[in-house]
Short mmCIF file of C-alpha atoms in Angstrom, two decimals:
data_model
loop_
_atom_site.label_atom_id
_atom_site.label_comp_id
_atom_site.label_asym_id
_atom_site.label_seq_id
_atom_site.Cartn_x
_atom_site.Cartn_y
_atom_site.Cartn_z
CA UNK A 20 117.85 112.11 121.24
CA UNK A 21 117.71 108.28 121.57
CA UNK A 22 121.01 107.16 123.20
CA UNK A 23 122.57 103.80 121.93
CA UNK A 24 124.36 102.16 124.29
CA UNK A 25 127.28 99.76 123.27
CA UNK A 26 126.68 96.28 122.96
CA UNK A 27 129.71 94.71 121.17
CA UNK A 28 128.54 92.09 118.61
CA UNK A 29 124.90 92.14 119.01
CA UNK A 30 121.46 93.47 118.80
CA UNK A 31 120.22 96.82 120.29
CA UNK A 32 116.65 97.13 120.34
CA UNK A 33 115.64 101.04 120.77
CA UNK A 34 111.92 101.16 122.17
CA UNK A 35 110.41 104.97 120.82
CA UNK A 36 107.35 106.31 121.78
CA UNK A 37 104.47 107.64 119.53
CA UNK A 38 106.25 111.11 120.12
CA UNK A 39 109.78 109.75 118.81
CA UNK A 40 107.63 109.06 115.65
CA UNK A 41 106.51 112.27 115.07
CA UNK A 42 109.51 114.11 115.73
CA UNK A 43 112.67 115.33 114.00
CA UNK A 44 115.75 117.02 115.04
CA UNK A 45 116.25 120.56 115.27
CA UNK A 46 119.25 122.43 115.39
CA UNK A 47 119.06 122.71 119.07
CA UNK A 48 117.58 119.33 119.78
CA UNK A 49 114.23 117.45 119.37
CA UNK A 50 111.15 119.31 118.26
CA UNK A 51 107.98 117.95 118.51
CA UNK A 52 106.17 118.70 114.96
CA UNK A 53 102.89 117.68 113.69
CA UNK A 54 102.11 115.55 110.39
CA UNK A 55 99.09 116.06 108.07
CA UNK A 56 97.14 112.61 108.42
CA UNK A 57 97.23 110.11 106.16
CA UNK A 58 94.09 109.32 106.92
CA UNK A 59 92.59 112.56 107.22
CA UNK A 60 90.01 111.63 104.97
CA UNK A 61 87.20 108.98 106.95
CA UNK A 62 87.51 105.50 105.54
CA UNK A 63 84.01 106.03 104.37
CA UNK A 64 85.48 108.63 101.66
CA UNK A 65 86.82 105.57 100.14
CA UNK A 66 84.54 103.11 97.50
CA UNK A 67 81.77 101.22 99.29
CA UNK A 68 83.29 98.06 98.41
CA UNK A 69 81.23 95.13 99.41
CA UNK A 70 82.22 92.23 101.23
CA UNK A 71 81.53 89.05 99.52
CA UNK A 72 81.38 87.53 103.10
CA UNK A 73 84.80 86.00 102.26
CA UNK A 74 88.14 87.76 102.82
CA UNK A 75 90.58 87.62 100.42
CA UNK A 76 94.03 89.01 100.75
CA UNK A 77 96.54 90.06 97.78
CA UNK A 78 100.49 89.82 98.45
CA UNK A 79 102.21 92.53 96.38
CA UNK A 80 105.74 91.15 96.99
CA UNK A 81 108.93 90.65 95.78
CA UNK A 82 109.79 87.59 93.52
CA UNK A 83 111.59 89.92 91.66
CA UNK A 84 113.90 93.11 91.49
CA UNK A 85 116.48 95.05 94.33
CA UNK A 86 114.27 93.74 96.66
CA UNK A 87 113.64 89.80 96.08
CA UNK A 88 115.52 89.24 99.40
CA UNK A 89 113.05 90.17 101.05
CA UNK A 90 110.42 88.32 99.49
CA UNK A 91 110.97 85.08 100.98
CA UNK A 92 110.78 85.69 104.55
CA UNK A 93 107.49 88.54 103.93
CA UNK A 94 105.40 85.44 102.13
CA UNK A 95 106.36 82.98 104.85
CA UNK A 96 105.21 85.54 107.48
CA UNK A 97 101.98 85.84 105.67
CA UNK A 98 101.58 82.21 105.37
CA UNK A 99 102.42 81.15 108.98
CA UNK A 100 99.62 83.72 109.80
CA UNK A 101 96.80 82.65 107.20
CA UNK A 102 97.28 78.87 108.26
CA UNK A 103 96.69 79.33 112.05
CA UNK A 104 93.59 81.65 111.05
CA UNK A 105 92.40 78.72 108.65
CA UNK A 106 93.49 76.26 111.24
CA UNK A 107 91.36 78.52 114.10
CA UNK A 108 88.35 78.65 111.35
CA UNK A 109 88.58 81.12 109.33
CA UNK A 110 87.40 84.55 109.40
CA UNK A 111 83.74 85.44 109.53
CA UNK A 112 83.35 81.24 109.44
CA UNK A 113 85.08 80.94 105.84
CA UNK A 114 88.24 80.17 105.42
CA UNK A 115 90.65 83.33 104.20
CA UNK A 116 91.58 83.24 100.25
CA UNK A 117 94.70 84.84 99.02
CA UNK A 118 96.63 85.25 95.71
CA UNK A 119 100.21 85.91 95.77
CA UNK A 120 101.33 88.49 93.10
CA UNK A 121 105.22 89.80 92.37
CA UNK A 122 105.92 93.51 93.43
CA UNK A 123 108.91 93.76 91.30
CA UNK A 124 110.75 97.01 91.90
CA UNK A 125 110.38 100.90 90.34
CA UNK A 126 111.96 99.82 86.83
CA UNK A 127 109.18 97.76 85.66
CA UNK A 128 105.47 98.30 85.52
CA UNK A 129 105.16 94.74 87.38
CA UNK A 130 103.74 96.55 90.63
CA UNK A 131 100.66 97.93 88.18
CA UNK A 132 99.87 94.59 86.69
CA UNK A 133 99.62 92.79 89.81
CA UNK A 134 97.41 95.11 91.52
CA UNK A 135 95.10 94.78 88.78
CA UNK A 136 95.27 91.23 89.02
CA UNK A 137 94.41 91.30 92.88
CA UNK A 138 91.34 93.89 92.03
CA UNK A 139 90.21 91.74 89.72
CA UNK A 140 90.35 88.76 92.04
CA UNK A 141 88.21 90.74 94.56
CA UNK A 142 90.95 90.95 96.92
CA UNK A 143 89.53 92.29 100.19
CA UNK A 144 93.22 93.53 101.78
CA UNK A 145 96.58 93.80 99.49
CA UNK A 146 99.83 92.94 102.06
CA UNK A 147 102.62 95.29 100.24
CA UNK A 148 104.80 96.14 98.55
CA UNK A 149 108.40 96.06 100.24
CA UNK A 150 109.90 99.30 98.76
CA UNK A 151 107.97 102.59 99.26
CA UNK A 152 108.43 103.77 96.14
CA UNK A 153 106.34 100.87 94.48
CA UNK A 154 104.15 101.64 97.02
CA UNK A 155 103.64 104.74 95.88
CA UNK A 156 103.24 104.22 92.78
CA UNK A 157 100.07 101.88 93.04
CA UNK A 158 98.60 103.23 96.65
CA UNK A 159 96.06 105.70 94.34
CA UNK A 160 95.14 102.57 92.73
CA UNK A 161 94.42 99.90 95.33
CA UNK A 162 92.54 102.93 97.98
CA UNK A 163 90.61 104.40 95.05
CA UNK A 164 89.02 100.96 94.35
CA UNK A 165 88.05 100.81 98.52
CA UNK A 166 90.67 98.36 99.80
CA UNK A 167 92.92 98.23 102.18
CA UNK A 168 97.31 98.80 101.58
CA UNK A 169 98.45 97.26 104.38
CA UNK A 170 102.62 96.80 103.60
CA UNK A 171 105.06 95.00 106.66
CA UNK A 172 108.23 96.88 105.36
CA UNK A 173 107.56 100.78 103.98
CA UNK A 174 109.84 102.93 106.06
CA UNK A 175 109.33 106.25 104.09
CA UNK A 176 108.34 108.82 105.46
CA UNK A 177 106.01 110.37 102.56
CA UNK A 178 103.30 107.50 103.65
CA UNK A 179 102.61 109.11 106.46
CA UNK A 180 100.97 112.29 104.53
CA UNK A 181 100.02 110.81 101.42
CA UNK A 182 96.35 110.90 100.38
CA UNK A 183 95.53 107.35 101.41
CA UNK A 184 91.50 107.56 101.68
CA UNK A 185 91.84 106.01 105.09
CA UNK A 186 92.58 102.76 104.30
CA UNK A 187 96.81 102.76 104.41
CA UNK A 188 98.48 100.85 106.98
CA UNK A 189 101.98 99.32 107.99
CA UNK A 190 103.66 97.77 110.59
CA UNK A 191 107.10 99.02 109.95
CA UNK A 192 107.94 102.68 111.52
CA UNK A 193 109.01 105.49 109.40
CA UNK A 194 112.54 106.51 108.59
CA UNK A 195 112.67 109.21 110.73
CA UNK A 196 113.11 106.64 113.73
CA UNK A 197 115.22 104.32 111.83
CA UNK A 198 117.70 107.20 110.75
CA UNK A 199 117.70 108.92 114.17
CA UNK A 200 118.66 105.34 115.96
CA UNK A 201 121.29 105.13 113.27
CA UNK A 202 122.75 108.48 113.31
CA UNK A 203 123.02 107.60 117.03
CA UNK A 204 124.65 104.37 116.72
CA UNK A 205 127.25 106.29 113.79
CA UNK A 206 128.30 109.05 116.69
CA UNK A 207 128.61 107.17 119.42
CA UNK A 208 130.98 104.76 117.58
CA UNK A 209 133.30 107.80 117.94
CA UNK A 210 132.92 108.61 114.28
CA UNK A 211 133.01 112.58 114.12
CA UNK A 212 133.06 112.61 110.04
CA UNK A 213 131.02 110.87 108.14
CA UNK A 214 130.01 109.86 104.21
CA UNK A 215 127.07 109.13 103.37
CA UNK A 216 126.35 106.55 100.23
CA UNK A 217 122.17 106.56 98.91
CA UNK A 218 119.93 105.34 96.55
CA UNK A 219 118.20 108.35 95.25
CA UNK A 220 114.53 107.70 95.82
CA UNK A 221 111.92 108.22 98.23
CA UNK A 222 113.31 105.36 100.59
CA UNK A 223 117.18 106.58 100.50
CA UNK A 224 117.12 110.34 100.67
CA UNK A 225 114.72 110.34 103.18
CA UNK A 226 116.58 107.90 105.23
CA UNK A 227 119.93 109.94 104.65
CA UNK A 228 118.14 113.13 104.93
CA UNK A 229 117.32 111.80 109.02
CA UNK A 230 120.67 110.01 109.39
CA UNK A 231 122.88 113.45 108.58
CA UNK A 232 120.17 115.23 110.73
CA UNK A 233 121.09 113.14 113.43
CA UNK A 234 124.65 113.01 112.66
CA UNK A 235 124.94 116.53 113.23
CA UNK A 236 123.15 117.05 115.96
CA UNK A 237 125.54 114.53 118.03
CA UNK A 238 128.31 116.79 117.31
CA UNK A 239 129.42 114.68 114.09
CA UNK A 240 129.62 116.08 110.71
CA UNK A 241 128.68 114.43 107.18
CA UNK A 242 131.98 115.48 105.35
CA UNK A 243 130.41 114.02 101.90
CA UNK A 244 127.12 112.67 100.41
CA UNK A 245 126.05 111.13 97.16
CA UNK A 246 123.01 110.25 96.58
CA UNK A 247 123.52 107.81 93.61
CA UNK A 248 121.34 105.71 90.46
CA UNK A 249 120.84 102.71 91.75
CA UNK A 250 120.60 101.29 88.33
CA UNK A 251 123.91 102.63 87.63
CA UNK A 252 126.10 100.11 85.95
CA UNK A 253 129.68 101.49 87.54
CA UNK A 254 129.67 103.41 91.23
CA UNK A 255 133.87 104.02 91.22
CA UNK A 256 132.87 107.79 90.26
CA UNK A 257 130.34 107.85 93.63
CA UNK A 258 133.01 105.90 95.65
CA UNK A 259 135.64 108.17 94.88
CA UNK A 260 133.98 111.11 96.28
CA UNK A 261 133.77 109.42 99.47
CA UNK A 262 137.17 108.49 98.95
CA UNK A 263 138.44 112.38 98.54
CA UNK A 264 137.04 113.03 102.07
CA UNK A 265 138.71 110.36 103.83
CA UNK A 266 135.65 109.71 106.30
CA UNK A 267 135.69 107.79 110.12
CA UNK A 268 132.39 106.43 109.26
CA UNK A 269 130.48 105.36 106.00
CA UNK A 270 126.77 105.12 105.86
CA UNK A 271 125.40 102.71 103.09
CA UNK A 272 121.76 103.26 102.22
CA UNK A 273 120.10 100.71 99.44
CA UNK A 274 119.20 98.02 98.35
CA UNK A 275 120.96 94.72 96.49
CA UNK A 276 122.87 97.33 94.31
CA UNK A 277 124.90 97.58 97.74
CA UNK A 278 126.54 94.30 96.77
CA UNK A 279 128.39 96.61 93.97
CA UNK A 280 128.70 99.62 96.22
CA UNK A 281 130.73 97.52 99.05
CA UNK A 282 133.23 95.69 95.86
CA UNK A 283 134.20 99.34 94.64
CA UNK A 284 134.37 100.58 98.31
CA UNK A 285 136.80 97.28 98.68
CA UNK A 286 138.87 98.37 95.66
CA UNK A 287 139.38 101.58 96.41
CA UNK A 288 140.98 100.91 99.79
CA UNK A 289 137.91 101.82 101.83
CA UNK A 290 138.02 98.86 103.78
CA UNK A 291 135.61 97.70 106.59
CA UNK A 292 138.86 97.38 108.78
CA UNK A 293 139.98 101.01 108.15
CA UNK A 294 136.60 102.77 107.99
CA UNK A 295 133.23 102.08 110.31
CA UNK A 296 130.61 100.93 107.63
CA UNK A 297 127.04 101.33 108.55
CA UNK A 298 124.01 99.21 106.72
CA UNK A 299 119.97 99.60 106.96
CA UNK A 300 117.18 97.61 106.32
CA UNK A 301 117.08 97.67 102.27
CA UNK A 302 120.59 95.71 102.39
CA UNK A 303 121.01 94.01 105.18
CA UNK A 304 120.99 90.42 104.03
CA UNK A 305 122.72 86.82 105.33
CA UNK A 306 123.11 85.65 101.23
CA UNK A 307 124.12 88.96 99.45
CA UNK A 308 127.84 89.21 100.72
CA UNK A 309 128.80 85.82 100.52
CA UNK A 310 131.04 86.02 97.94
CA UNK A 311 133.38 88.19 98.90
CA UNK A 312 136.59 87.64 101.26
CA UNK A 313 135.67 85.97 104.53
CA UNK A 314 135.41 89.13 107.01
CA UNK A 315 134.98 91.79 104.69
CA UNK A 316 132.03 92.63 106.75
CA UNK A 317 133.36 91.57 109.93
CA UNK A 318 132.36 94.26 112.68
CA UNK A 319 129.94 96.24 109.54
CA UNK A 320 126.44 97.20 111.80
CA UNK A 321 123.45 97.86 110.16
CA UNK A 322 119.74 98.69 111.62
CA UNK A 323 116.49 97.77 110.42
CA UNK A 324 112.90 97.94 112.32
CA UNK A 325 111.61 95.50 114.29
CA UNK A 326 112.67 93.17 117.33
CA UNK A 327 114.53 90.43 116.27
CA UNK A 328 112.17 87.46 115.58
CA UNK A 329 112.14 84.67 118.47
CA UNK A 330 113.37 81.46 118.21
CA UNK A 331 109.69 79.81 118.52
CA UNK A 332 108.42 81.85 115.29
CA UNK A 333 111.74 81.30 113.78
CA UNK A 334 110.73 78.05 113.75
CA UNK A 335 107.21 77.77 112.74
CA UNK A 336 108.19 79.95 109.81
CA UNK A 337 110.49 77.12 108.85
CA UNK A 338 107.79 74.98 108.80
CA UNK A 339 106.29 76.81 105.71
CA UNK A 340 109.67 77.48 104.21
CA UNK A 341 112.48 75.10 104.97
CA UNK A 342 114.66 77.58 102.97
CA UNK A 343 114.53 80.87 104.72
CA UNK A 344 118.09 82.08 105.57
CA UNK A 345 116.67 85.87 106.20
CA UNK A 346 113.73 86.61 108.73
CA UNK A 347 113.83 90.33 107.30
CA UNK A 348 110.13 91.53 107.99
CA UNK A 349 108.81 88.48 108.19
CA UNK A 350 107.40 89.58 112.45
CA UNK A 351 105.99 92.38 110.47
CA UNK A 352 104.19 90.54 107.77
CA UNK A 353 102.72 87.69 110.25
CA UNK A 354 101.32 90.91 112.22
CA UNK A 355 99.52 92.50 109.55
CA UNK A 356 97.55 89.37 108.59
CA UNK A 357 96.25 88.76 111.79
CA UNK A 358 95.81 92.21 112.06
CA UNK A 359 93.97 92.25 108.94
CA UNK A 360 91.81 89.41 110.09
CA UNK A 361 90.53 90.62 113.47
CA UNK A 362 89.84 93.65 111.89
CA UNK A 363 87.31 91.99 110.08
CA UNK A 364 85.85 89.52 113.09
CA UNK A 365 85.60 93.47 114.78
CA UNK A 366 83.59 94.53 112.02
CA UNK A 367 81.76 91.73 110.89
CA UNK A 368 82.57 92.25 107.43
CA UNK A 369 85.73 91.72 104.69
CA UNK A 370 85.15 94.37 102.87
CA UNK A 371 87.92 96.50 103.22
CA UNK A 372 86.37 99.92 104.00
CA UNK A 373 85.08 97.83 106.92
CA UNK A 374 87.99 96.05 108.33
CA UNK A 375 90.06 99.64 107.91
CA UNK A 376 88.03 101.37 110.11
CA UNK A 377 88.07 98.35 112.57
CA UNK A 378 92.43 98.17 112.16
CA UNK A 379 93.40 101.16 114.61
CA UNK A 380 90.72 99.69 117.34
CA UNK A 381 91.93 95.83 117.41
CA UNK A 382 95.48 97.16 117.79
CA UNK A 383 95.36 98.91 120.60
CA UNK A 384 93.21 99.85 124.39
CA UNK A 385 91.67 96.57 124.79
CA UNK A 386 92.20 93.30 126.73
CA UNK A 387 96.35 92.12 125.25
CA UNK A 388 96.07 89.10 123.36
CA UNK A 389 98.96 87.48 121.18
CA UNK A 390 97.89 85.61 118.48
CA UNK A 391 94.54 84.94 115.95
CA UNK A 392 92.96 82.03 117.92
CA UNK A 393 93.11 84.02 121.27
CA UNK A 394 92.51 87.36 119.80
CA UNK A 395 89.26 86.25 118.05
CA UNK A 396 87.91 84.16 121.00
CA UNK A 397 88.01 87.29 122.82
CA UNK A 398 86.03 89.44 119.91
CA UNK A 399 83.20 86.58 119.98
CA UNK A 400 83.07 86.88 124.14
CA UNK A 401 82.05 90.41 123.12
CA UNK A 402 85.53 92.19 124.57
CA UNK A 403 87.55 94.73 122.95
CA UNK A 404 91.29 93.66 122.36
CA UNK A 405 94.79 94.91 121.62
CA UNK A 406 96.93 92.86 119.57
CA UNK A 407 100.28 92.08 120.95
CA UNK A 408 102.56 91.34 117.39
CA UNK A 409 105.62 89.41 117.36
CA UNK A 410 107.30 92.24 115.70
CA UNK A 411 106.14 94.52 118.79
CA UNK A 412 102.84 96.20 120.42
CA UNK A 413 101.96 97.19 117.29
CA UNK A 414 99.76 100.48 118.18
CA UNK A 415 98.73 102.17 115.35
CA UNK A 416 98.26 106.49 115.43
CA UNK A 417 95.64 108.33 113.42
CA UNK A 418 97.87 107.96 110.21
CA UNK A 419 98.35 104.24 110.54
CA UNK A 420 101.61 104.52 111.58
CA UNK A 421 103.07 102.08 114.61
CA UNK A 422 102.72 104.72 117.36
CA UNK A 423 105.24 102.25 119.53
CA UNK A 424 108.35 100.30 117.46
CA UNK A 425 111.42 98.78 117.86
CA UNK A 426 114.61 98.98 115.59
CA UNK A 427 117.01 96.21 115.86
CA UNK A 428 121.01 96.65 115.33
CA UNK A 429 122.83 93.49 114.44
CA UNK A 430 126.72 93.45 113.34
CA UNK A 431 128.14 91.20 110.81
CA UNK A 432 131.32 88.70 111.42
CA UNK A 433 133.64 87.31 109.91
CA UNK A 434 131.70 84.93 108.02
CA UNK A 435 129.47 87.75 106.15
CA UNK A 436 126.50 87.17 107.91
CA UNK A 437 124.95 88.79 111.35
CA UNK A 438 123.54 86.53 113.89
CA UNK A 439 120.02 85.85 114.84
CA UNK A 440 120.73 85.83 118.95
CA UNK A 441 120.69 89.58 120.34
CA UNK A 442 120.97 91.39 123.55
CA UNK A 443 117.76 93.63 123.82
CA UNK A 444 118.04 97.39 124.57
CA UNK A 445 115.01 99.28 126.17
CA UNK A 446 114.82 102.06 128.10
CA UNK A 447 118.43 102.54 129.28
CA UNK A 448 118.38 98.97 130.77
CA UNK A 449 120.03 95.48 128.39
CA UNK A 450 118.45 92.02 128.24
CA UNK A 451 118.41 89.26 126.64
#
């Protein structure tokens, strides 16, 4: 069991190892259990797609949909990233090309279209989407035709045994870290019953499915669940169950439909100042709550992977964005460009059989190196490296999972928002 210490109003940071990945409470504790690999099939299973001795990368993010959000601060990750490779030369002495393309979300067929754009544009590498579930719905599509999914925010945990050919990566960790750290966090806030509040897709009921795993297991006990339609027009019906049960804590799992969820969890008298809420990754956001009541949120935590992003990168990114309020992902998204990138210096090739079986190599056992222009100097010397991200060590395991990650816990105030400065917590010891 990861323990959560208490940090008041700040950021915990919960350092797992690859085995906290790959395991999942048990009724008596933690079990180690084994996954079928993702990538049990050789990248060389996939399409012999040829390189064009250019690489090309294809965004598959949201402009549009429950996620949009997140869009802003995923592109400006990708673009920070792309301009220092340009700015270092290129990759493979070209510089990189890349078309940006709107994910959408799972009720339009937006996801589709823009892969088929990107294919048809000879993208190389395809950075997306945000949600899993639009993931999942185009993954056959983009490893059938021999390139590589590569997405900075999937968190379900079906990616890590789907048939990907070889060729699926991310830099976010799976759920079942995210909802052990915050079924932690929920019991040792001294909450011993607890409702639970999903989305009902891939994303939410595996993230709820971990959280009342975890919930349990600390000695707590999930007293109600609904797992809801997001594209419901009225949640009082789904609020009211919680209601009847009259929990400590309430766990919120979703995405911008939350904004509705917390107004009819307001109305109904379930108040952030009477009941612990609890917020992840798909709704945590600095813009979405700003119209209710000043400190409606005030002391609501939520988790979401990834150390928070430092000051220095905070600030570059602002340099292609002037606009970002939200650095959701955007660590994550920097990462798997370069990542993508000196996966194809290792191989010598952009095609994106190539740079997949090159991505597990550059990310790990060589000499540590922390950015494209150092990383790739290194790769021409002839020397093996292992990318250091900004979002963390970024190791990947045989499934292209991070085998190391981080997951952040920030608390709102009083003016709706959480902060950006955090205290760090590693190993039993706090920094920051």
């Amino acid at each position: 069991m990861i323990r959560i210490a208490p940090v008041g109003r700040a950021l915990a940071v919960v350092a797992a190892t690859s085995l906290a990945l790959t395991a999942c409470g048990g009724g008596g504790g933690d079990t180690a259990t084994q996954t079928s690999p993702s990538s049990a099939a050789p990248a060389s299973s996939a399409p012999a797609a040829k390189g064009d001795g250019t690489l090309t990368l294809g965004t598959l993010l949201p402009q549009t949909g429950s996620l949009a959000q997140l869009g802003p601060p995923e592109f400006a990750g990708v673009d920070l990233a792309l301009k220092e490779i340009n700015e270092a030369g290129g990759v493979l002495g070209k510089p990189v090309a890349k078309f940006d393309t709107d994910s959408g979300d799972t009720t339009t067929n937006i996801a589709s279209q823009s892969v088929d754009k990107l294919l048809a544009q000879k993208s190389d590498a395809i950075i997306g989407a945000a949600s899993s579930s639009v993931s999942l719905s185009v993954i056959d599509k983009i490893t059938g035709a021999g390139v590589v999914h590569f997405s900075p925010a999937n968190t379900s945990n079906d990616l890590s045994t789907v048939n990907d050919r070889g060729l699926y990566f991310r830099t976010a960790p799976p759920d079942k870290l995210q909802g052990r750290v915050l079924g932690d966090l929920v019991v040792s806030d001294g909450n011993d019953t607890v409702g639970i509040l999903a989305m009902q897709d891939s994303y939410g009921t595996g993230l709820a499915d971990q959280v009342q795993q975890t919930v349990a297991d600390g000695g707590g006990e999930v007293v109600e669940r609904v797992d809801y339609d997001p594209k419901a027009a009225d949640f009082s019906a789904d609020v009211a169950k919680i209601k009847a049960k009259n929990p400590k804590g309430i766990v919120l799992i979703g995405f911008e439909e939350t904004t509705k969820v917390v107004n009819e969890l307001i109305k109904q008298g379930l108040t952030a100042d009477k009941h612990k809420w609890y917020m992840v990754d798909g709704n945590m956001s600095n813009e979405n709550f700003l119209e209710l009541p000043k400190g409606s949120l005030d002391g609501v935590k939520g988790t979401y992977p990834g150390a928070a992003a430092p000051d220095e990168f905070r600030k570059k990114l602002l340099g292609v964005n002037k606009g970002l309020k939200d650095y959701t992902y955007s660590a994550e998204s920097y990462d798997a460009t370069n990542l993508i990138a000196l996966a194809a210096e290792s191989a010598k090739s952009d095609a994106g059989v190539d740079i997949a079986a090159k991505l597990i190599e550059v990310s790990k056992g060589g000499e540590k190196c922390t950015d494209f222009k150092s990383c790739v100097d290194l790769l021409k010397a002839g020397k093996d490296i292992d990318y250091e991200g900004v979002s963390g060590p970024v190791e990947f395991n045989d499934v292209g999972d991070p085998a190391v990650a981080t997951i952040g816990i920030y608390q709102y105030g009083k003016d709706n928002t959480y902060p950006a400065k955090a205290l760090e917590y590693r190993n039993g010891n706090i920094s920051g």
